[in-house]
Structures are given as structure tokens and as C-alpha cells.
Amino acid sequence: MDTSLDHQRELFCQRRFLAMPLAGAIVWALIGIISLFANEYVKTYAVWLGCGSIFYLAIFIAKFTGEDFFGKHREKNVFYNLFMGGVIMCLLMFSVALPFATYDHTAVPLGVGILAGLMWIPFSWIIQHWVGYFHALSRTVGIVTVWYLFPEHRFEAISLVIVVIYVISIYAQERRFQLVHCEKGV
């Protein structure tokens, strides 16, 4: 068994990585829809609860995408651990969003939307593909832009930006996955 970093990266890159982005897109679409009809209190909690449910929804979706979400059927991989470290880093950053949100509840989708998108940066580096850099950068710029442009519709506008970027990223991820498997003959 080859345990070199190059081999581990190659194995990591062969994975599909579809369940989490699909879950994120679904949850942010629901947040946007709820925000069209709800009061400020419900909108705020929709973001907190919705984003907290993305991981669990991804576990469910992984059953349909054929992903080995918890790695039960593959060998240990340092790049998986690196990516999970990035995920934990983003979760710890919510400690910044929480106090900020107590002063301005409309900061919740801004803070949570940007912080949750940061995990795409180490992911992009690991898989050596542009999709994660695109996702994190365009998501951040888009969220900040609509936060200032649409102060009365921040929850809806931010949700829309995130969903559109997820759709583009999911498409790019699927293309990357298909190309990796065509090149490797997997």
C-alpha cells in the first residue's frame, strides 16, 4: 500500500464531493424562501438552524450520491484530516459571528455566509482545482455587495448569491469528478 502524500492526494481527489454542496444549496434556498415570508426573528433563526443542519442533510444526501461520507470503506488519508481541520476552523469562526449578530441581526447571513464558505479554500488547494477559490472569493464578494446594496432584503439577497455560487460550484465539481474518472479510467 502506497502511503506517500502524492498517492493520498490522488485518492482524495478521486472523491465526488457532492453531498455537502448539495446540502448547502438546498438549505440556503430554503433560508431564502423562508425569508420572503418570515419576520426578522424567524429569518435569523432560519440561518442559524439551517446552517447547523447542512452537515446532517449531507449525510443523508451522500446515500444517494454514492459517497462514503465517513470514510468507512477507504484507507486513512491525511488530506481528509486537513480538510476537516478547515471545516473545524470555519465552525470556530462562528464565535465571531455570534456577538456581532447581537448588535445587528442582519449580520447573521453576512457572517455565517462568508465564514462557512472559507472551508472551500483549503479544499481547493488539496484537490488542485480552481472551484474552491472561486467559491470562497465570489461568495465573499457577492455577499458583501448585496449586503450593502439591498439593506431591506439582506437575508433573501445573500441566500440567492450563495445558491447561485453553489450551483456553479456543483457543476464545476461534477465536471472535475467526471474528468478525473475519465483520465484514470475509474
PDB file of C-alpha atoms in Angstrom:
ATOM      1  CA  MET A   1       0.000   0.000   0.000  1.00  0.00           C
ATOM      2  CA  ASP A   2       1.433   3.363  -1.119  1.00  0.00           C
ATOM      3  CA  THR A   3       1.142   5.915   1.701  1.00  0.00           C
ATOM      4  CA  SER A   4       3.009   8.783   0.039  1.00  0.00           C
ATOM      5  CA  LEU A   5       1.386  12.203   0.158  1.00  0.00           C
ATOM      6  CA  ASP A   6       1.076  12.251  -3.639  1.00  0.00           C
ATOM      7  CA  HIS A   7      -0.810   8.966  -3.581  1.00  0.00           C
ATOM      8  CA  GLN A   8      -3.056  10.104  -0.728  1.00  0.00           C
ATOM      9  CA  ARG A   9      -3.828  13.355  -2.557  1.00  0.00           C
ATOM     10  CA  GLU A  10      -4.656  11.389  -5.715  1.00  0.00           C
ATOM     11  CA  LEU A  11      -7.060   9.170  -3.766  1.00  0.00           C
ATOM     12  CA  PHE A  12      -8.652  12.191  -2.088  1.00  0.00           C
ATOM     13  CA  CYS A  13      -9.133  13.915  -5.450  1.00  0.00           C
ATOM     14  CA  GLN A  14     -10.980  10.909  -6.864  1.00  0.00           C
ATOM     15  CA  ARG A  15     -13.880  11.506  -4.490  1.00  0.00           C
ATOM     16  CA  ARG A  16     -17.043  13.168  -5.702  1.00  0.00           C
ATOM     17  CA  PHE A  17     -17.620  15.842  -3.010  1.00  0.00           C
ATOM     18  CA  LEU A  18     -21.220  16.443  -3.997  1.00  0.00           C
ATOM     19  CA  ALA A  19     -23.244  15.811  -0.828  1.00  0.00           C
ATOM     20  CA  MET A  20     -22.083  18.857   1.171  1.00  0.00           C
ATOM     21  CA  PRO A  21     -22.525  21.426  -1.627  1.00  0.00           C
ATOM     22  CA  LEU A  22     -25.942  19.990  -2.493  1.00  0.00           C
ATOM     23  CA  ALA A  23     -26.973  20.184   1.157  1.00  0.00           C
ATOM     24  CA  GLY A  24     -25.685  23.748   1.377  1.00  0.00           C
ATOM     25  CA  ALA A  25     -27.552  24.793  -1.743  1.00  0.00           C
ATOM     26  CA  ILE A  26     -30.795  23.219  -0.511  1.00  0.00           C
ATOM     27  CA  VAL A  27     -30.550  24.798   2.931  1.00  0.00           C
ATOM     28  CA  TRP A  28     -29.676  28.274   1.636  1.00  0.00           C
ATOM     29  CA  ALA A  29     -32.512  28.046  -0.905  1.00  0.00           C
ATOM     30  CA  LEU A  30     -34.892  27.223   1.947  1.00  0.00           C
ATOM     31  CA  ILE A  31     -33.497  30.112   4.007  1.00  0.00           C
ATOM     32  CA  GLY A  32     -34.140  32.429   1.061  1.00  0.00           C
ATOM     33  CA  ILE A  33     -37.690  31.169   0.609  1.00  0.00           C
ATOM     34  CA  ILE A  34     -38.466  31.423   4.334  1.00  0.00           C
ATOM     35  CA  SER A  35     -37.009  34.938   4.351  1.00  0.00           C
ATOM     36  CA  LEU A  36     -39.524  36.061   1.750  1.00  0.00           C
ATOM     37  CA  PHE A  37     -42.397  35.477   4.185  1.00  0.00           C
ATOM     38  CA  ALA A  38     -40.963  35.497   7.711  1.00  0.00           C
ATOM     39  CA  ASN A  39     -40.313  38.171  10.279  1.00  0.00           C
ATOM     40  CA  GLU A  40     -36.775  39.175  11.291  1.00  0.00           C
ATOM     41  CA  TYR A  41     -36.718  36.790  14.250  1.00  0.00           C
ATOM     42  CA  VAL A  42     -37.626  33.756  12.117  1.00  0.00           C
ATOM     43  CA  LYS A  43     -35.178  34.773   9.361  1.00  0.00           C
ATOM     44  CA  THR A  44     -32.324  34.945  11.853  1.00  0.00           C
ATOM     45  CA  TYR A  45     -33.082  31.559  13.348  1.00  0.00           C
ATOM     46  CA  ALA A  46     -33.562  30.062   9.886  1.00  0.00           C
ATOM     47  CA  VAL A  47     -29.915  30.889   9.155  1.00  0.00           C
ATOM     48  CA  TRP A  48     -28.603  29.508  12.458  1.00  0.00           C
ATOM     49  CA  LEU A  49     -30.682  26.333  12.371  1.00  0.00           C
ATOM     50  CA  GLY A  50     -30.409  25.850   8.629  1.00  0.00           C
ATOM     51  CA  CYS A  51     -26.633  26.103   8.545  1.00  0.00           C
ATOM     52  CA  GLY A  52     -26.431  23.817  11.553  1.00  0.00           C
ATOM     53  CA  SER A  53     -28.368  21.198   9.615  1.00  0.00           C
ATOM     54  CA  ILE A  54     -26.238  21.202   6.441  1.00  0.00           C
ATOM     55  CA  PHE A  55     -23.882  18.520   7.749  1.00  0.00           C
ATOM     56  CA  TYR A  56     -26.747  16.185   8.680  1.00  0.00           C
ATOM     57  CA  LEU A  57     -28.536  16.746   5.389  1.00  0.00           C
ATOM     58  CA  ALA A  58     -25.248  15.971   3.595  1.00  0.00           C
ATOM     59  CA  ILE A  59     -25.031  12.629   5.420  1.00  0.00           C
ATOM     60  CA  PHE A  60     -28.493  11.812   4.087  1.00  0.00           C
ATOM     61  CA  ILE A  61     -27.707  13.020   0.538  1.00  0.00           C
ATOM     62  CA  ALA A  62     -24.471  11.011   0.479  1.00  0.00           C
ATOM     63  CA  LYS A  63     -26.548   7.836   0.494  1.00  0.00           C
ATOM     64  CA  PHE A  64     -27.954   8.870  -2.897  1.00  0.00           C
ATOM     65  CA  THR A  65     -24.725  10.233  -4.409  1.00  0.00           C
ATOM     66  CA  GLY A  66     -22.803   7.093  -3.520  1.00  0.00           C
ATOM     67  CA  GLU A  67     -20.315   8.954  -1.340  1.00  0.00           C
ATOM     68  CA  ASP A  68     -18.566   7.267   1.565  1.00  0.00           C
ATOM     69  CA  PHE A  69     -19.236  10.250   3.827  1.00  0.00           C
ATOM     70  CA  PHE A  70     -17.433   8.978   6.915  1.00  0.00           C
ATOM     71  CA  GLY A  71     -14.697   7.081   5.066  1.00  0.00           C
ATOM     72  CA  LYS A  72     -15.699   3.686   6.399  1.00  0.00           C
ATOM     73  CA  HIS A  73     -14.689   1.970   3.159  1.00  0.00           C
ATOM     74  CA  ARG A  74     -11.436   3.748   2.321  1.00  0.00           C
ATOM     75  CA  GLU A  75      -7.976   3.964   3.806  1.00  0.00           C
ATOM     76  CA  LYS A  76      -6.935   6.770   6.148  1.00  0.00           C
ATOM     77  CA  ASN A  77      -5.957   9.966   4.366  1.00  0.00           C
ATOM     78  CA  VAL A  78      -4.064  12.992   5.706  1.00  0.00           C
ATOM     79  CA  PHE A  79      -5.850  15.257   3.220  1.00  0.00           C
ATOM     80  CA  TYR A  80      -9.210  14.297   4.672  1.00  0.00           C
ATOM     81  CA  ASN A  81      -7.851  15.306   8.081  1.00  0.00           C
ATOM     82  CA  LEU A  82      -6.569  18.594   6.637  1.00  0.00           C
ATOM     83  CA  PHE A  83      -9.950  19.344   5.090  1.00  0.00           C
ATOM     84  CA  MET A  84     -11.766  18.515   8.333  1.00  0.00           C
ATOM     85  CA  GLY A  85      -9.353  20.862  10.131  1.00  0.00           C
ATOM     86  CA  GLY A  86     -10.506  23.592   7.722  1.00  0.00           C
ATOM     87  CA  VAL A  87     -14.128  22.764   8.487  1.00  0.00           C
ATOM     88  CA  ILE A  88     -13.471  22.973  12.232  1.00  0.00           C
ATOM     89  CA  MET A  89     -11.631  26.282  11.702  1.00  0.00           C
ATOM     90  CA  CYS A  90     -14.731  27.693   9.985  1.00  0.00           C
ATOM     91  CA  LEU A  91     -17.001  26.437  12.756  1.00  0.00           C
ATOM     92  CA  LEU A  92     -14.800  28.104  15.365  1.00  0.00           C
ATOM     93  CA  MET A  93     -15.101  31.367  13.437  1.00  0.00           C
ATOM     94  CA  PHE A  94     -18.807  31.387  14.280  1.00  0.00           C
ATOM     95  CA  SER A  95     -17.674  32.702  17.659  1.00  0.00           C
ATOM     96  CA  VAL A  96     -17.005  35.967  15.785  1.00  0.00           C
ATOM     97  CA  ALA A  97     -20.391  35.966  14.057  1.00  0.00           C
ATOM     98  CA  LEU A  98     -22.413  35.361  17.236  1.00  0.00           C
ATOM     99  CA  PRO A  99     -21.521  38.525  19.178  1.00  0.00           C
ATOM    100  CA  PHE A 100     -21.591  40.652  16.020  1.00  0.00           C
ATOM    101  CA  ALA A 101     -25.110  39.389  15.336  1.00  0.00           C
ATOM    102  CA  THR A 102     -26.338  40.568  18.731  1.00  0.00           C
ATOM    103  CA  TYR A 103     -25.794  44.146  17.544  1.00  0.00           C
ATOM    104  CA  ASP A 104     -27.254  43.696  14.064  1.00  0.00           C
ATOM    105  CA  HIS A 105     -29.346  40.606  13.280  1.00  0.00           C
ATOM    106  CA  THR A 106     -28.921  41.274   9.534  1.00  0.00           C
ATOM    107  CA  ALA A 107     -25.242  40.485  10.055  1.00  0.00           C
ATOM    108  CA  VAL A 108     -26.129  36.816  10.602  1.00  0.00           C
ATOM    109  CA  PRO A 109     -26.357  35.823   6.908  1.00  0.00           C
ATOM    110  CA  LEU A 110     -23.331  38.035   6.159  1.00  0.00           C
ATOM    111  CA  GLY A 111     -21.121  36.468   8.827  1.00  0.00           C
ATOM    112  CA  VAL A 112     -22.356  32.915   8.554  1.00  0.00           C
ATOM    113  CA  GLY A 113     -22.434  33.017   4.758  1.00  0.00           C
ATOM    114  CA  ILE A 114     -18.833  34.183   4.478  1.00  0.00           C
ATOM    115  CA  LEU A 115     -17.373  32.120   7.323  1.00  0.00           C
ATOM    116  CA  ALA A 116     -18.967  28.877   6.139  1.00  0.00           C
ATOM    117  CA  GLY A 117     -17.589  29.477   2.650  1.00  0.00           C
ATOM    118  CA  LEU A 118     -13.981  29.733   3.826  1.00  0.00           C
ATOM    119  CA  MET A 119     -13.578  25.949   4.052  1.00  0.00           C
ATOM    120  CA  TRP A 120     -13.535  25.902   0.243  1.00  0.00           C
ATOM    121  CA  ILE A 121     -10.027  27.449   0.227  1.00  0.00           C
ATOM    122  CA  PRO A 122      -8.100  24.503   1.741  1.00  0.00           C
ATOM    123  CA  PHE A 123     -10.340  22.177  -0.232  1.00  0.00           C
ATOM    124  CA  SER A 124      -9.300  23.854  -3.484  1.00  0.00           C
ATOM    125  CA  TRP A 125      -5.633  23.617  -2.555  1.00  0.00           C
ATOM    126  CA  ILE A 126      -5.969  19.923  -1.748  1.00  0.00           C
ATOM    127  CA  ILE A 127      -7.726  18.954  -4.975  1.00  0.00           C
ATOM    128  CA  GLN A 128      -5.602  21.366  -7.027  1.00  0.00           C
ATOM    129  CA  HIS A 129      -8.637  22.809  -8.767  1.00  0.00           C
ATOM    130  CA  TRP A 130      -9.981  26.358  -9.039  1.00  0.00           C
ATOM    131  CA  VAL A 131     -13.522  25.611  -7.819  1.00  0.00           C
ATOM    132  CA  GLY A 132     -12.875  26.227  -4.131  1.00  0.00           C
ATOM    133  CA  TYR A 133     -11.038  29.501  -4.686  1.00  0.00           C
ATOM    134  CA  PHE A 134     -13.845  30.630  -6.975  1.00  0.00           C
ATOM    135  CA  HIS A 135     -16.474  29.598  -4.455  1.00  0.00           C
ATOM    136  CA  ALA A 136     -14.905  31.331  -1.442  1.00  0.00           C
ATOM    137  CA  LEU A 137     -13.926  34.516  -3.272  1.00  0.00           C
ATOM    138  CA  SER A 138     -17.114  35.033  -5.291  1.00  0.00           C
ATOM    139  CA  ARG A 139     -19.265  34.119  -2.308  1.00  0.00           C
ATOM    140  CA  THR A 140     -17.496  36.670  -0.098  1.00  0.00           C
ATOM    141  CA  VAL A 141     -17.581  39.465  -2.687  1.00  0.00           C
ATOM    142  CA  GLY A 142     -21.189  38.679  -3.637  1.00  0.00           C
ATOM    143  CA  ILE A 143     -22.404  38.557  -0.040  1.00  0.00           C
ATOM    144  CA  VAL A 144     -20.737  41.825   0.945  1.00  0.00           C
ATOM    145  CA  THR A 145     -22.012  43.511  -2.219  1.00  0.00           C
ATOM    146  CA  VAL A 146     -25.674  42.547  -1.757  1.00  0.00           C
ATOM    147  CA  TRP A 147     -25.491  43.218   1.991  1.00  0.00           C
ATOM    148  CA  TYR A 148     -24.782  46.876   1.149  1.00  0.00           C
ATOM    149  CA  LEU A 149     -26.982  47.117  -1.958  1.00  0.00           C
ATOM    150  CA  PHE A 150     -30.135  45.562  -0.502  1.00  0.00           C
ATOM    151  CA  PRO A 151     -30.338  46.536   3.194  1.00  0.00           C
ATOM    152  CA  GLU A 152     -34.071  45.744   3.345  1.00  0.00           C
ATOM    153  CA  HIS A 153     -33.638  42.317   1.726  1.00  0.00           C
ATOM    154  CA  ARG A 154     -30.303  41.091   3.070  1.00  0.00           C
ATOM    155  CA  PHE A 155     -31.447  37.595   4.007  1.00  0.00           C
ATOM    156  CA  GLU A 156     -33.043  36.949   0.628  1.00  0.00           C
ATOM    157  CA  ALA A 157     -30.257  38.541  -1.434  1.00  0.00           C
ATOM    158  CA  ILE A 158     -27.457  36.768   0.427  1.00  0.00           C
ATOM    159  CA  SER A 159     -29.282  33.441   0.133  1.00  0.00           C
ATOM    160  CA  LEU A 160     -29.646  33.969  -3.613  1.00  0.00           C
ATOM    161  CA  VAL A 161     -25.945  34.769  -4.039  1.00  0.00           C
ATOM    162  CA  ILE A 162     -24.942  31.661  -2.098  1.00  0.00           C
ATOM    163  CA  VAL A 163     -27.303  29.374  -4.017  1.00  0.00           C
ATOM    164  CA  VAL A 164     -26.121  30.686  -7.403  1.00  0.00           C
ATOM    165  CA  ILE A 165     -22.491  30.162  -6.415  1.00  0.00           C
ATOM    166  CA  TYR A 166     -23.317  26.673  -5.151  1.00  0.00           C
ATOM    167  CA  VAL A 167     -24.953  25.812  -8.481  1.00  0.00           C
ATOM    168  CA  ILE A 168     -21.850  26.939 -10.388  1.00  0.00           C
ATOM    169  CA  SER A 169     -19.567  25.116  -7.939  1.00  0.00           C
ATOM    170  CA  ILE A 170     -21.601  21.911  -8.074  1.00  0.00           C
ATOM    171  CA  TYR A 171     -21.438  21.960 -11.855  1.00  0.00           C
ATOM    172  CA  ALA A 172     -17.665  22.538 -11.746  1.00  0.00           C
ATOM    173  CA  GLN A 173     -17.275  19.785  -9.145  1.00  0.00           C
ATOM    174  CA  GLU A 174     -19.192  17.295 -11.248  1.00  0.00           C
ATOM    175  CA  ARG A 175     -17.125  18.200 -14.349  1.00  0.00           C
ATOM    176  CA  ARG A 176     -13.942  17.770 -12.311  1.00  0.00           C
ATOM    177  CA  PHE A 177     -15.161  14.428 -10.990  1.00  0.00           C
ATOM    178  CA  GLN A 178     -16.055  13.188 -14.478  1.00  0.00           C
ATOM    179  CA  LEU A 179     -12.676  14.294 -15.882  1.00  0.00           C
ATOM    180  CA  VAL A 180     -10.744  12.668 -13.027  1.00  0.00           C
ATOM    181  CA  HIS A 181     -12.563   9.398 -13.582  1.00  0.00           C
ATOM    182  CA  CYS A 182     -12.178   9.524 -17.360  1.00  0.00           C
ATOM    183  CA  GLU A 183      -8.439  10.184 -17.090  1.00  0.00           C
ATOM    184  CA  LYS A 184      -7.928   7.444 -14.510  1.00  0.00           C
ATOM    185  CA  GLY A 185     -10.278   5.002 -16.169  1.00  0.00           C
ATOM    186  CA  VAL A 186     -12.083   4.601 -12.843  1.00  0.00           C
TER     187      VAL A 186
END
